[in-house]
Short mmCIF file of C-alpha atoms in Angstrom, two decimals:
data_model
loop_
_atom_site.label_atom_id
_atom_site.label_comp_id
_atom_site.label_asym_id
_atom_site.label_seq_id
_atom_site.Cartn_x
_atom_site.Cartn_y
_atom_site.Cartn_z
CA LEU A 1151 17.08 1.94 15.46
CA TYR A 1152 18.66 0.34 12.40
CA LEU A 1153 20.75 -2.86 12.40
CA ALA A 1154 23.56 -2.83 9.82
CA TYR A 1155 25.50 -5.95 8.87
CA GLY A 1156 26.83 -5.50 5.32
CA SER A 1157 28.61 -2.61 3.65
CA ASN A 1158 26.81 -0.19 6.00
CA LEU A 1159 29.27 -1.29 8.68
CA SER A 1160 31.82 0.79 6.79
CA ASN A 1161 32.28 4.48 7.55
CA GLU A 1162 33.15 5.01 3.90
CA THR A 1163 29.74 3.71 2.80
CA PHE A 1164 27.43 4.66 5.65
CA ARG A 1165 28.72 8.06 6.69
CA GLY A 1166 30.59 8.93 3.51
CA ASN A 1167 28.71 7.80 0.41
CA ARG A 1168 25.26 7.73 2.04
CA GLY A 1169 25.74 10.73 4.28
CA ILE A 1170 24.12 9.15 7.34
CA LYS A 1171 24.96 10.70 10.72
CA PRO A 1172 24.12 8.23 13.50
CA ILE A 1173 23.08 9.66 16.84
CA SER A 1174 24.55 6.65 18.66
CA GLN A 1175 25.61 3.08 17.97
CA ILE A 1176 26.18 -0.25 19.70
CA ASN A 1177 27.65 -3.56 18.52
CA VAL A 1178 25.25 -6.49 18.76
CA GLN A 1179 24.67 -10.19 18.18
CA VAL A 1180 21.41 -11.43 16.62
CA PRO A 1181 20.97 -15.18 17.21
CA SER A 1182 17.81 -15.43 15.09
CA LEU A 1183 19.63 -14.38 11.90
CA ARG A 1184 22.77 -15.35 10.04
CA LEU A 1185 24.80 -13.50 7.43
CA THR A 1186 24.42 -14.66 3.83
CA PHE A 1187 25.67 -13.43 0.48
CA ASP A 1188 22.71 -14.55 -1.61
CA LEU A 1189 21.40 -11.30 -3.09
CA PRO A 1190 22.45 -11.26 -6.77
CA GLY A 1191 24.28 -8.22 -8.11
CA ILE A 1192 25.99 -8.05 -11.51
CA PRO A 1193 27.95 -11.02 -12.93
CA TYR A 1194 31.73 -10.64 -13.32
CA SER A 1195 31.78 -7.45 -11.21
CA GLU A 1196 29.61 -7.67 -8.09
CA PRO A 1197 28.21 -11.21 -8.14
CA CYS A 1198 26.36 -10.93 -4.83
CA PHE A 1199 25.60 -8.71 -1.87
CA ALA A 1200 25.02 -9.28 1.82
CA ASN A 1201 21.67 -10.41 3.13
CA ASN A 1202 20.49 -12.31 6.16
CA GLU A 1203 18.53 -15.46 6.74
CA LYS A 1204 16.33 -16.45 9.63
CA THR A 1205 17.80 -19.26 11.69
CA PRO A 1206 15.52 -19.84 14.69
CA LEU A 1207 17.48 -22.88 15.86
CA LEU A 1208 21.22 -23.38 15.49
CA THR A 1209 20.95 -27.11 15.04
CA HIS A 1210 23.81 -29.57 14.74
CA ALA A 1211 23.25 -29.69 10.99
CA TRP A 1212 23.74 -25.93 10.74
CA GLN A 1213 26.99 -26.18 12.65
CA GLN A 1214 28.59 -28.59 10.19
CA LYS A 1215 31.11 -26.96 7.89
CA GLY A 1216 29.61 -26.63 4.44
CA PRO A 1217 31.36 -26.37 1.08
CA TYR A 1218 31.37 -22.57 1.13
CA ARG A 1219 33.52 -20.58 3.55
CA LYS A 1220 30.97 -17.79 3.78
CA ASP A 1221 28.43 -20.20 5.30
CA ARG A 1222 30.68 -21.33 8.15
CA TRP A 1223 29.75 -18.78 10.81
CA HIS A 1224 27.12 -20.14 13.19
CA LYS A 1225 26.95 -17.73 16.11
CA GLY A 1226 24.23 -15.52 14.75
CA LEU A 1227 24.42 -12.26 12.85
CA ILE A 1228 27.04 -9.80 14.11
CA GLY A 1229 26.53 -6.13 13.38
CA VAL A 1230 25.92 -2.67 14.73
CA VAL A 1231 22.69 -0.94 15.68
CA TYR A 1232 22.67 2.72 14.73
CA GLU A 1233 20.27 5.23 16.19
CA VAL A 1234 19.24 7.37 13.22
CA THR A 1235 16.64 10.01 12.45
CA ALA A 1236 13.48 9.13 10.52
CA GLU A 1237 14.82 11.15 7.59
CA ASP A 1238 18.11 9.24 7.57
CA TYR A 1239 16.28 5.92 7.81
CA ALA A 1240 14.20 6.83 4.76
CA HIS A 1241 17.45 7.62 2.95
CA ILE A 1242 18.85 4.21 3.96
CA ILE A 1243 15.76 2.51 2.48
CA ALA A 1244 16.13 4.53 -0.72
CA THR A 1245 19.82 3.69 -1.15
CA GLU A 1246 19.05 -0.01 -0.67
CA GLY A 1247 16.71 -0.13 -3.65
CA GLY A 1248 13.66 1.62 -2.25
CA GLY A 1249 12.20 -1.57 -0.82
CA SER A 1250 12.29 -3.38 -4.17
CA ALA A 1251 14.39 -6.23 -2.74
CA TYR A 1252 14.79 -5.74 0.99
CA HIS A 1253 11.93 -5.85 3.49
CA ASP A 1254 11.94 -3.91 6.75
CA ILE A 1255 11.73 -6.29 9.73
CA GLU A 1256 12.22 -6.01 13.49
CA VAL A 1257 14.61 -8.36 15.28
CA ASP A 1258 15.94 -8.96 18.79
CA CYS A 1259 19.48 -7.62 19.21
CA HIS A 1260 21.76 -8.49 22.14
CA PRO A 1261 24.62 -6.20 23.20
CA PHE A 1262 27.95 -7.86 23.95
CA VAL A 1263 28.94 -8.34 27.57
CA SER A 1264 32.38 -6.92 26.83
CA THR A 1265 33.53 -4.27 24.37
CA ASP A 1266 36.89 -6.04 24.14
CA PRO A 1267 37.05 -7.46 20.59
CA SER A 1268 39.34 -10.26 21.77
CA SER A 1269 36.52 -11.72 23.89
CA PRO A 1270 34.98 -14.86 22.35
CA VAL A 1271 31.52 -14.59 20.80
CA PRO A 1272 29.02 -16.60 22.86
CA GLN A 1273 26.84 -19.19 21.16
CA ASN A 1274 23.91 -17.81 23.14
CA PRO A 1275 23.95 -14.17 24.32
CA THR A 1276 23.34 -13.47 27.99
CA LEU A 1277 22.37 -9.79 28.04
CA PRO A 1278 18.72 -8.81 27.45
CA ALA A 1279 17.65 -8.04 23.90
CA PHE A 1280 16.17 -4.89 22.42
CA LYS A 1281 14.27 -4.43 19.16
CA SER A 1282 15.78 -2.92 16.02
CA HIS A 1283 14.76 -2.57 12.40
CA THR A 1284 16.87 -4.21 9.72
CA LEU A 1285 16.63 -4.99 6.02
CA PHE A 1286 15.94 -8.54 4.90
CA ALA A 1287 15.43 -9.91 1.37
CA PRO A 1288 13.65 -13.23 1.83
CA ALA A 1289 14.33 -16.03 -0.61
CA ALA A 1290 11.66 -18.43 -1.82
CA PRO A 1291 11.26 -21.41 0.53
CA PRO A 1292 13.14 -24.60 -0.45
CA GLY A 1293 11.32 -26.46 -3.19
CA GLN A 1294 9.43 -23.39 -4.37
CA ASP A 1295 10.28 -21.29 -7.40
CA PRO A 1296 10.74 -17.54 -6.96
CA PRO A 1297 7.69 -15.52 -8.06
CA LYS A 1298 7.56 -14.88 -11.79
CA TYR A 1299 6.60 -11.25 -11.24
CA GLY A 1300 7.79 -9.21 -8.29
CA GLY A 1301 9.82 -10.58 -5.41
CA ARG A 1302 13.56 -10.56 -5.30
CA LEU A 1303 15.87 -12.24 -7.77
CA GLN A 1304 17.15 -15.61 -6.62
CA ARG A 1305 19.89 -17.81 -8.04
CA PRO A 1306 19.47 -21.62 -8.21
CA ASP A 1307 22.21 -22.16 -5.60
CA THR A 1308 21.89 -19.21 -3.24
CA SER A 1309 25.31 -19.89 -1.67
CA TYR A 1310 27.28 -20.31 -4.89
CA ALA A 1311 28.30 -16.74 -5.73
CA GLN A 1312 31.32 -15.07 -4.17
CA PRO A 1313 31.24 -11.39 -3.18
CA SER A 1314 33.74 -9.09 -4.85
CA ALA A 1315 36.98 -8.17 -3.11
CA ARG A 1316 35.83 -4.53 -3.08
CA TYR A 1317 32.58 -5.39 -1.31
CA LEU A 1318 34.20 -7.76 1.17
CA LYS A 1319 36.78 -5.11 2.04
CA LEU A 1320 34.02 -2.64 2.92
CA ILE A 1321 32.50 -5.14 5.35
CA ALA A 1322 35.83 -6.21 6.86
CA ASP A 1323 37.05 -2.62 7.18
CA GLY A 1324 33.77 -1.67 8.82
CA ALA A 1325 34.04 -4.55 11.28
CA ALA A 1326 37.53 -3.37 12.24
CA GLU A 1327 36.45 0.27 12.55
CA LEU A 1328 33.59 -0.72 14.85
CA GLY A 1329 35.71 -3.06 16.95
CA LEU A 1330 33.57 -6.11 16.24
CA PRO A 1331 34.90 -9.34 17.77
CA TYR A 1332 38.19 -10.55 16.30
CA GLU A 1333 36.64 -14.00 15.95
CA TYR A 1334 34.07 -12.55 13.56
CA GLN A 1335 36.66 -10.44 11.75
CA ASP A 1336 38.72 -13.59 11.17
CA TYR A 1337 35.67 -15.23 9.64
CA LEU A 1338 35.16 -12.28 7.28
CA HIS A 1339 38.81 -12.42 6.21
CA SER A 1340 38.46 -16.15 5.51
CA ILE A 1341 35.81 -15.59 2.83
CA ARG A 1342 37.23 -15.95 -0.65
CA PRO A 1343 36.28 -13.12 -3.02
CA PHE A 1344 35.31 -13.41 -6.65
CA THR A 1345 38.29 -12.70 -8.90
CA VAL A 1346 38.48 -12.54 -12.68
CA THR A 1347 41.28 -14.95 -13.58
CA SER A 1348 40.96 -15.50 -17.34
CA ASN A 1349 40.95 -13.32 -20.43
CA LYS A 1350 37.58 -14.80 -21.42
CA GLN A 1351 36.10 -13.58 -18.15
CA ARG A 1352 37.60 -10.13 -18.69
CA VAL A 1353 36.04 -9.92 -22.14
CA GLY A 1354 32.73 -11.15 -20.73
CA GLN A 1355 32.89 -8.54 -17.99
CA TYR A 1356 33.56 -5.78 -20.51
CA VAL A 1357 30.78 -6.83 -22.87
CA LEU A 1358 28.20 -7.40 -20.13
CA LEU A 1359 28.91 -4.05 -18.48
CA SER A 1360 28.85 -2.30 -21.86
CA VAL A 1361 25.38 -3.69 -22.52
CA TRP A 1362 23.78 -3.53 -19.09
CA LEU A 1363 25.54 -0.87 -17.02
CA PRO A 1364 23.88 2.12 -18.75
CA ILE A 1365 20.48 0.54 -18.10
CA VAL A 1366 21.34 -0.22 -14.46
CA VAL A 1367 22.54 3.36 -13.96
CA LEU A 1368 19.25 4.58 -15.45
CA VAL A 1369 17.34 2.39 -12.99
CA PHE A 1370 19.16 3.92 -10.03
CA MET A 1371 18.51 7.42 -11.38
CA MET A 1372 14.81 6.58 -11.66
CA ILE A 1373 14.81 5.19 -8.12
CA ARG A 1374 15.96 8.58 -6.85
CA MET A 1375 13.30 10.32 -8.93
CA PHE A 1376 10.34 8.20 -7.86
CA GLU A 1377 11.07 7.33 -4.21
CA ASP A 1378 8.52 8.68 -1.73
CA GLU A 1379 9.24 10.51 1.52
CA ASP A 1380 9.83 7.16 3.25
CA GLY A 1381 12.41 6.14 0.64
CA ARG A 1382 10.11 3.54 -0.93
CA LEU A 1383 9.27 2.98 -4.57
CA PRO A 1384 5.90 2.69 -6.28
CA GLN A 1385 5.05 -0.88 -7.23
CA TRP A 1386 5.60 -0.35 -10.95
CA MET A 1387 9.10 1.02 -10.36
CA ALA A 1388 10.01 -1.85 -8.05
CA GLU A 1389 8.82 -4.33 -10.69
CA PHE A 1390 10.73 -2.51 -13.43
CA SER A 1391 13.92 -2.56 -11.36
CA GLY A 1392 13.46 -6.26 -10.67
CA ALA A 1393 12.82 -6.98 -14.34
CA VAL A 1394 16.08 -5.27 -15.35
CA PHE A 1395 18.16 -7.36 -12.97
CA LYS A 1396 16.34 -10.52 -14.01
CA GLY A 1397 17.25 -9.58 -17.57
CA VAL A 1398 20.90 -9.21 -16.58
CA TRP A 1399 21.01 -12.67 -15.06
CA SER A 1400 18.95 -14.31 -17.81
CA SER A 1401 21.42 -13.02 -20.40
CA TYR A 1402 24.29 -14.25 -18.22
CA ASP A 1403 22.85 -17.76 -17.94
CA ALA A 1404 21.89 -18.03 -21.61
CA PHE A 1405 24.85 -16.31 -23.27
CA PHE A 1406 27.64 -14.88 -21.15
CA LYS A 1407 28.38 -17.86 -18.91
CA PRO A 1408 28.53 -20.43 -21.77
CA MET A 1409 30.59 -18.03 -23.88
CA PHE A 1410 32.91 -16.37 -21.35
CA GLY A 1411 32.90 -18.58 -18.27
CA ASP A 1412 31.81 -18.26 -14.67
CA GLY A 1413 30.90 -14.78 -13.47
CA GLU A 1414 29.94 -15.78 -9.93
CA ARG A 1415 32.90 -17.76 -8.60
CA SER A 1416 36.61 -17.52 -9.29
CA ILE A 1417 37.97 -19.96 -11.85
CA ALA A 1418 41.17 -21.68 -10.74
CA ASP A 1419 44.28 -20.58 -12.60
#
């Protein structure tokens, strides 16, 4: 069983691009996790990707509206659990970076009482839970620096970046296709995407992609070459992949952002 919550909600991504054929599926709520967009991608194009964060207790502090719209959902992670073959699950791992960023964890998933998407999402589910695997890229604990070697890339403010409109559309379209609760779909539609709004940003996007995209494409080709039968990468390949993306973001912080402007959040017109 595999819990999807990001772009794998979308038929276009999951069944189309990745060629996964689920045996069955069920929509679920996972109170112990919440959706985040804190996994860095590529500045100016795909600033961040979906991830999740453990939230054992939904305290009053968590329920306060923060400065970022994407952090304002506090009824647990909403997604779909797919029943997939072992071969398909290995392919999922491979297409998500071969384990270089995401870890495989097991979580308690609760089915919804009603399949009617207009039904409100409960703060605390009432139906019994079942276990499912999902992918989780843990950030360094507050006050600790990310590891210098290995580990996943982490931005100073993990909530700052905005996902691209393309990426958000995949998630929102998937939520609609699956009939996830309208309340959750409204939340997804409320998230503001990253948009290039200035000529300086457009130039920065062009230059950064010209420099780094061929290398990133090479990394993904190498991932396909070196993944094992479980879809996982050897340690050296995982570290090489991580080093490339750290290089992308180091160059952004040192050169591209000062020269061309913000590549993580939209700049007001």
